Short mmCIF file of C-alpha atoms in Angstrom, two decimals:
data_model
loop_
_atom_site.label_atom_id
_atom_site.label_comp_id
_atom_site.label_asym_id
_atom_site.label_seq_id
_atom_site.Cartn_x
_atom_site.Cartn_y
_atom_site.Cartn_z
CA MET A 12 14.19 34.96 18.09
CA SER A 13 10.76 33.38 17.84
CA GLN A 14 12.04 31.03 15.16
CA ASP A 15 14.82 29.84 17.47
CA LEU A 16 12.34 29.24 20.28
CA ALA A 17 10.03 27.31 17.95
CA ALA A 18 12.91 25.19 16.72
CA THR A 19 14.15 24.37 20.24
CA SER A 20 10.69 23.61 21.61
CA GLY A 21 9.84 21.25 18.75
CA VAL A 22 6.73 23.19 17.70
CA THR A 23 5.96 23.14 13.99
CA GLU A 24 3.92 26.05 12.71
CA VAL A 25 3.22 24.56 9.25
CA GLU A 26 1.41 21.23 9.03
CA GLU A 27 1.21 19.21 5.84
CA ARG A 28 -2.36 18.93 4.63
CA SER A 29 -3.57 15.51 3.55
CA PRO A 30 -4.81 15.25 -0.06
CA SER A 31 -8.54 15.58 -0.62
CA LEU A 32 -10.66 12.64 -1.73
CA LEU A 33 -10.97 14.11 -5.22
CA SER A 34 -7.19 14.35 -5.54
CA ARG A 35 -6.79 10.75 -4.44
CA LEU A 36 -9.41 9.53 -6.89
CA LEU A 37 -7.78 11.39 -9.77
CA ALA A 38 -4.44 9.86 -8.78
CA GLU A 39 -5.94 6.36 -8.77
CA THR A 40 -7.58 6.99 -12.14
CA PHE A 41 -4.28 8.08 -13.65
CA GLY A 42 -2.27 5.21 -12.19
CA THR A 43 -4.75 2.54 -13.23
CA PHE A 44 -5.02 4.11 -16.68
CA LEU A 45 -1.25 3.88 -17.14
CA LEU A 46 -1.04 0.33 -15.84
CA THR A 47 -3.90 -0.95 -17.99
CA LEU A 48 -2.72 0.92 -21.08
CA VAL A 49 0.63 -0.88 -20.94
CA ILE A 50 -0.64 -4.37 -20.08
CA VAL A 51 -3.57 -4.48 -22.48
CA GLY A 52 -1.62 -2.63 -25.17
CA VAL A 53 1.21 -5.16 -25.14
CA LEU A 54 -1.27 -8.04 -25.31
CA VAL A 55 -3.40 -6.53 -28.08
CA TYR A 56 -0.34 -6.03 -30.27
CA SER A 57 1.26 -9.32 -29.22
CA PRO A 58 1.01 -10.80 -32.76
CA LEU A 59 3.37 -8.06 -33.92
CA ASN A 60 6.04 -8.58 -31.27
CA THR A 61 7.87 -11.47 -29.69
CA VAL A 62 8.03 -10.19 -26.11
CA GLY A 63 5.54 -12.75 -24.79
CA GLY A 64 5.01 -13.07 -21.05
CA LEU A 65 8.31 -11.38 -20.24
CA GLY A 66 7.26 -8.25 -22.08
CA VAL A 67 3.94 -8.14 -20.25
CA ALA A 68 5.64 -8.64 -16.88
CA LEU A 69 8.26 -5.96 -17.41
CA GLY A 70 5.78 -3.54 -18.93
CA ALA A 71 3.43 -3.91 -15.97
CA ALA A 72 6.29 -3.47 -13.50
CA PHE A 73 7.64 -0.35 -15.18
CA ALA A 74 4.17 1.13 -15.52
CA TYR A 75 3.41 0.61 -11.83
CA ILE A 76 6.75 2.04 -10.71
CA ALA A 77 6.26 5.13 -12.87
CA GLY A 78 2.69 5.67 -11.70
CA ALA A 79 3.51 5.09 -8.03
CA ALA A 80 6.49 7.43 -8.17
CA THR A 81 4.27 10.11 -9.69
CA VAL A 82 1.09 9.97 -7.57
CA GLY A 83 1.92 7.52 -4.80
CA ARG A 84 2.21 10.31 -2.21
CA VAL A 85 -1.36 11.36 -3.06
CA SER A 86 -3.36 8.13 -3.02
CA GLY A 87 -0.96 5.42 -1.90
CA ALA A 88 -0.65 3.96 -5.43
CA HIS A 89 -3.18 1.14 -5.23
CA PHE A 90 -4.19 0.98 -8.92
CA ASN A 91 -5.93 -2.31 -8.08
CA PRO A 92 -9.23 -3.05 -6.28
CA ALA A 93 -7.56 -5.97 -4.49
CA ILE A 94 -4.95 -3.67 -2.92
CA SER A 95 -7.69 -1.24 -1.89
CA LEU A 96 -9.60 -4.07 -0.20
CA GLY A 97 -6.46 -5.18 1.61
CA SER A 98 -5.78 -1.62 2.75
CA TRP A 99 -9.28 -1.31 4.16
CA LEU A 100 -9.16 -4.64 5.98
CA SER A 101 -5.79 -3.71 7.47
CA GLY A 102 -7.25 -0.46 8.80
CA ARG A 103 -5.45 1.99 6.53
CA ILE A 104 -8.41 3.47 4.63
CA SER A 105 -12.13 3.72 5.28
CA VAL A 106 -14.74 1.62 3.53
CA THR A 107 -16.00 4.74 1.77
CA SER A 108 -12.54 5.42 0.38
CA MET A 109 -12.24 1.81 -0.71
CA PHE A 110 -15.40 1.88 -2.83
CA SER A 111 -14.45 5.29 -4.18
CA TYR A 112 -11.06 3.89 -5.19
CA TRP A 113 -12.77 0.99 -6.93
CA GLY A 114 -14.82 3.39 -9.03
CA ALA A 115 -11.77 5.48 -9.95
CA GLN A 116 -9.76 2.39 -10.84
CA LEU A 117 -12.50 1.04 -13.09
CA VAL A 118 -12.80 4.40 -14.83
CA GLY A 119 -9.06 4.58 -15.44
CA ALA A 120 -8.84 1.00 -16.74
CA ILE A 121 -11.86 1.38 -19.05
CA LEU A 122 -10.51 4.66 -20.43
CA ALA A 123 -7.21 2.97 -21.25
CA SER A 124 -8.93 0.13 -23.10
CA ALA A 125 -11.14 2.63 -24.91
CA VAL A 126 -8.08 4.54 -26.13
CA LEU A 127 -6.52 1.33 -27.43
CA PHE A 128 -9.81 0.25 -29.03
CA ALA A 129 -10.17 3.55 -30.85
CA THR A 130 -6.60 3.67 -32.15
CA VAL A 131 -6.14 0.19 -33.62
CA PRO A 132 -5.58 0.65 -37.39
CA GLN A 133 -8.25 -1.05 -39.46
CA PRO A 134 -5.83 -2.28 -42.15
CA LEU A 135 -3.86 -4.02 -39.43
CA LEU A 136 -6.89 -6.11 -38.48
CA ALA A 137 -7.06 -7.54 -42.00
CA LEU A 138 -3.36 -8.39 -41.90
CA LEU A 139 -3.82 -10.16 -38.59
CA GLY A 140 -6.86 -12.06 -39.79
CA LYS A 141 -9.24 -10.29 -37.41
CA GLU A 142 -12.77 -9.41 -38.45
CA ASN A 143 -13.08 -6.42 -36.14
CA THR A 144 -11.29 -4.58 -33.35
CA SER A 145 -13.01 -6.59 -30.62
CA ASP A 146 -11.35 -9.75 -31.90
CA ALA A 147 -7.96 -8.13 -31.30
CA PHE A 148 -8.84 -7.72 -27.61
CA ASP A 149 -9.36 -11.45 -27.13
CA ALA A 150 -5.62 -11.81 -26.59
CA ALA A 151 -5.80 -9.43 -23.61
CA VAL A 152 -8.74 -11.11 -21.85
CA ASN A 153 -8.14 -13.31 -18.82
CA GLY A 154 -9.50 -16.83 -19.02
CA PHE A 155 -9.17 -20.49 -18.13
CA SER A 156 -9.89 -23.86 -19.76
CA GLN A 157 -10.09 -23.22 -23.53
CA HIS A 158 -9.26 -19.55 -22.97
CA SER A 159 -6.11 -20.29 -21.03
CA PRO A 160 -2.91 -19.23 -22.83
CA LEU A 161 -1.60 -22.75 -22.26
CA TYR A 162 -4.46 -24.12 -24.38
CA LEU A 163 -3.46 -21.85 -27.26
CA GLN A 164 0.25 -22.53 -26.89
CA THR A 165 -0.23 -26.32 -26.92
CA GLN A 166 -2.94 -26.22 -29.61
CA GLY A 167 -5.55 -27.69 -27.27
CA GLN A 168 -3.44 -30.49 -25.80
CA ALA A 169 -3.28 -28.98 -22.30
CA GLN A 170 -5.22 -26.40 -20.33
CA PHE A 171 -5.83 -25.03 -16.84
CA ASP A 172 -9.34 -25.67 -15.55
CA TRP A 173 -11.22 -23.29 -13.29
CA LEU A 174 -10.00 -24.73 -9.97
CA PRO A 175 -6.24 -24.46 -10.69
CA ALA A 176 -6.86 -21.04 -12.18
CA LEU A 177 -8.76 -19.97 -9.06
CA LEU A 178 -5.99 -21.19 -6.74
CA VAL A 179 -3.26 -19.49 -8.74
CA GLU A 180 -5.13 -16.18 -8.86
CA VAL A 181 -5.84 -16.29 -5.12
CA ILE A 182 -2.20 -17.00 -4.30
CA ILE A 183 -0.63 -14.38 -6.54
CA SER A 184 -3.13 -11.75 -5.39
CA ALA A 185 -2.44 -12.56 -1.75
CA VAL A 186 1.31 -12.27 -2.31
CA LEU A 187 0.95 -8.96 -4.14
CA VAL A 188 -1.24 -7.43 -1.42
CA GLY A 189 1.06 -8.79 1.29
CA VAL A 190 4.08 -7.17 -0.36
CA TYR A 191 2.22 -3.88 -0.67
CA LEU A 192 1.15 -3.87 2.98
CA GLY A 193 4.63 -4.78 4.13
CA VAL A 194 6.58 -2.14 2.23
CA HIS A 195 4.02 0.57 3.07
CA ASP A 196 4.00 -0.18 6.79
CA ARG A 197 4.69 2.91 8.90
CA ARG A 198 7.50 1.03 10.67
CA SER A 199 9.14 0.08 7.39
CA LYS A 200 12.20 2.09 6.43
CA ILE A 201 12.14 1.02 2.78
CA GLY A 202 12.52 4.00 0.49
CA TYR A 203 11.85 2.12 -2.73
CA ALA A 204 8.35 0.78 -2.11
CA PRO A 205 7.19 1.26 -5.75
CA VAL A 206 10.15 -0.80 -6.96
CA ALA A 207 9.32 -3.60 -4.52
CA VAL A 208 5.66 -3.75 -5.57
CA GLY A 209 6.57 -3.45 -9.26
CA SER A 210 9.06 -6.30 -8.91
CA ALA A 211 6.37 -8.44 -7.30
CA ILE A 212 4.02 -7.70 -10.19
CA ALA A 213 6.68 -8.75 -12.70
CA ALA A 214 7.57 -11.96 -10.91
CA LEU A 215 3.96 -13.01 -10.32
CA SER A 216 3.07 -12.23 -13.94
CA LEU A 217 5.77 -14.58 -15.17
CA VAL A 218 4.37 -17.36 -12.98
CA SER A 219 0.72 -16.94 -13.95
CA TRP A 220 0.86 -15.80 -17.58
CA PHE A 221 0.39 -19.31 -19.02
CA VAL A 222 -2.37 -20.07 -16.52
CA THR A 223 -4.84 -17.20 -16.84
CA ASN A 224 -3.05 -14.45 -18.74
CA THR A 225 -2.33 -12.91 -15.32
CA GLY A 226 -5.43 -11.38 -13.80
CA MET A 227 -4.53 -10.23 -10.27
CA ASN A 228 -6.31 -6.91 -10.95
CA PRO A 229 -10.13 -6.88 -11.35
CA ALA A 230 -10.09 -3.42 -12.96
CA ARG A 231 -7.68 -4.48 -15.70
CA SER A 232 -9.59 -7.75 -16.25
CA THR A 233 -12.91 -5.93 -16.56
CA ALA A 234 -11.58 -3.32 -18.97
CA ALA A 235 -10.13 -5.94 -21.31
CA ALA A 236 -13.26 -8.11 -21.23
CA LEU A 237 -15.64 -5.21 -21.96
CA PHE A 238 -14.03 -4.49 -25.33
CA ALA A 239 -13.54 -8.11 -26.36
CA ASN A 240 -15.90 -9.94 -28.67
CA ASN A 241 -16.13 -13.14 -26.70
CA TRP A 242 -19.25 -12.95 -24.53
CA GLY A 243 -21.00 -16.00 -25.89
CA ALA A 244 -22.01 -19.10 -23.97
CA ASP A 245 -18.42 -20.35 -23.82
CA GLY A 246 -16.73 -16.98 -24.17
CA SER A 247 -14.02 -15.62 -21.96
CA GLY A 248 -16.27 -12.74 -20.93
CA ARG A 249 -18.43 -15.20 -18.99
CA GLN A 250 -15.35 -16.11 -16.92
CA LEU A 251 -14.86 -12.61 -15.54
CA TRP A 252 -16.39 -13.65 -12.19
CA LEU A 253 -13.27 -15.63 -11.32
CA PHE A 254 -11.03 -12.62 -11.87
CA TRP A 255 -13.02 -10.61 -9.36
CA LEU A 256 -13.53 -13.37 -6.80
CA ALA A 257 -9.99 -14.70 -6.67
CA PRO A 258 -8.12 -11.36 -6.25
CA LEU A 259 -10.52 -10.16 -3.57
CA VAL A 260 -10.29 -13.44 -1.65
CA GLY A 261 -6.50 -13.32 -1.90
CA ALA A 262 -6.45 -9.71 -0.70
CA ALA A 263 -8.66 -10.55 2.28
CA LEU A 264 -6.41 -13.46 3.28
CA ALA A 265 -3.30 -11.31 3.00
CA ALA A 266 -4.80 -8.47 5.06
CA LEU A 267 -6.08 -10.76 7.82
CA PHE A 268 -2.76 -12.60 7.95
CA TYR A 269 -0.91 -9.30 8.12
CA ARG A 270 -3.08 -7.97 10.94
CA ALA A 271 -2.65 -11.18 12.89
CA PHE A 272 1.11 -11.55 12.62
CA ALA A 273 2.66 -8.27 11.48
CA SER A 274 0.65 -5.54 13.22
CA VAL A 275 1.88 -3.74 16.35
CA GLU A 276 0.80 -5.39 19.59
CA PRO A 277 -0.49 -3.21 22.48
CA GLU A 278 2.19 -4.61 24.81
CA GLU A 279 4.83 -3.58 22.31
CA LEU A 280 3.50 -0.04 22.24
CA GLU A 281 3.43 0.15 26.06
CA LEU A 282 7.00 -1.07 26.30
CA ASP A 283 8.12 1.55 23.83
CA GLU A 284 6.39 4.29 25.82
CA ASP A 285 7.90 3.08 29.09
CA ASP A 286 11.33 3.01 27.55
CA ASP A 287 10.90 6.57 26.37
CA GLU A 288 9.82 7.67 29.84
CA ASP A 289 12.80 5.90 31.43
CA ASP A 290 15.14 7.58 29.00
CA ASP A 291 13.67 10.98 29.81
CA ALA A 292 13.76 10.44 33.59
CA PRO A 293 17.53 11.08 34.10
CA GLU A 294 17.24 14.25 32.05
CA LEU A 295 14.36 15.50 34.21
CA VAL A 296 16.25 14.72 37.41
CA ALA A 297 19.32 16.52 36.14
CA ALA A 298 17.24 19.51 35.10
CA GLN A 299 15.55 19.71 38.52
CA SER A 300 18.76 19.30 40.51
CA ALA A 301 20.63 21.91 38.49
CA PRO A 302 18.72 24.96 39.90
CA ALA A 303 19.10 23.63 43.43
CA ALA A 304 22.84 23.31 43.05
CA THR A 305 23.07 26.78 41.60
CA THR A 306 21.10 28.29 44.46
CA SER A 307 23.23 26.61 47.11
CA ALA A 308 26.42 27.73 45.42
CA THR A 309 25.40 31.38 45.02
CA SER A 310 23.83 32.00 48.48
CA PRO A 311 26.19 30.93 51.32
CA VAL A 312 24.85 33.70 53.54
CA THR A 313 21.45 32.07 53.71
CA GLU A 314 22.92 28.88 55.16
CA GLU A 315 24.72 30.83 57.90
CA LYS A 316 21.54 32.68 58.87
CA ALA A 317 19.63 29.44 58.99
CA ALA A 318 22.20 27.97 61.38
CA GLU A 319 22.19 30.89 63.86
CA PRO A 320 18.72 30.28 65.40
CA VAL A 321 19.74 26.71 66.15
CA ALA A 322 22.78 27.79 68.22
CA GLU A 323 21.06 30.54 70.30
CA PRO A 324 18.53 28.35 72.22
CA ALA A 325 21.33 26.06 73.29
CA ALA A 326 23.34 28.95 74.93
CA GLU A 327 20.53 30.49 77.02
CA PRO A 328 20.07 27.63 79.57
CA GLU A 329 23.78 27.81 80.47
CA LYS A 330 23.58 31.57 81.30
CA LYS A 331 20.56 31.07 83.58
CA SER A 332 22.24 28.29 85.49
CA ASP A 333 25.26 30.55 86.19
CA ASP A 334 23.11 33.34 87.66
CA LYS A 335 21.41 31.02 90.06
CA ALA A 336 24.67 29.64 91.19
#
């Protein structure tokens, strides 16, 4: 009986508890680990395969979809400091959570690169003409100018300088964060958000692979650069600043644009509440009038008794006038 009353009154006895901060950080560590393991792993072993940019794009997309489907309900499936910054600026997480996510993402990405670094076979390095394992990671590092993939593909005849690289990284990061914010909006009815974000990662990777080796994720860029052997005066490690600056700037632009043009306006909320009240009004009137109708239909005697006192005062003056006459 009590269950029926609870169901009809709309009261829920069991409330879903939100995940703790530790659970969310572990989820972000796992997701970023998976994403970095696939991206950096494909690039490190690129001399042995012919997948090229398409393989990196599809691998990153599949890795994100798998990670988001697994732990997305726990942490929101950021796996990227740029997405965490965009989520904070759009009012979805606190600044404390954002910095905590950054730490977890860096830990996950560095662990993935460390696993790859420790498992590269030493005989393979000699076959590839590499002096040590760090040289194998140079293919996974983001860079511009002489470290742009275009420079290597054209044997030094063409390259992307720092300004085009900066613009491309800002744009692709802004698009990625915008897609994430859009498909994870509370008003969105999309049930395949991980697929949408993963598809965006694949498409943007195909566009930017020849430019910078597709940064778009400061955690992945940092993890690859830490294990590379190119930190000299003109090394790609010295270019890491661009792959932090550009994604964060792009994320900020996307979040501010989203808040300005895609967030719910106060007037819109008020109209929705008024509409709900107007819809409920006829039901309230019907509910209030129903008891009154029932009472009037079941008690006809009361109406007759209420009418009698009205008729009696009118008859008395006529009797008095007859006596006097």
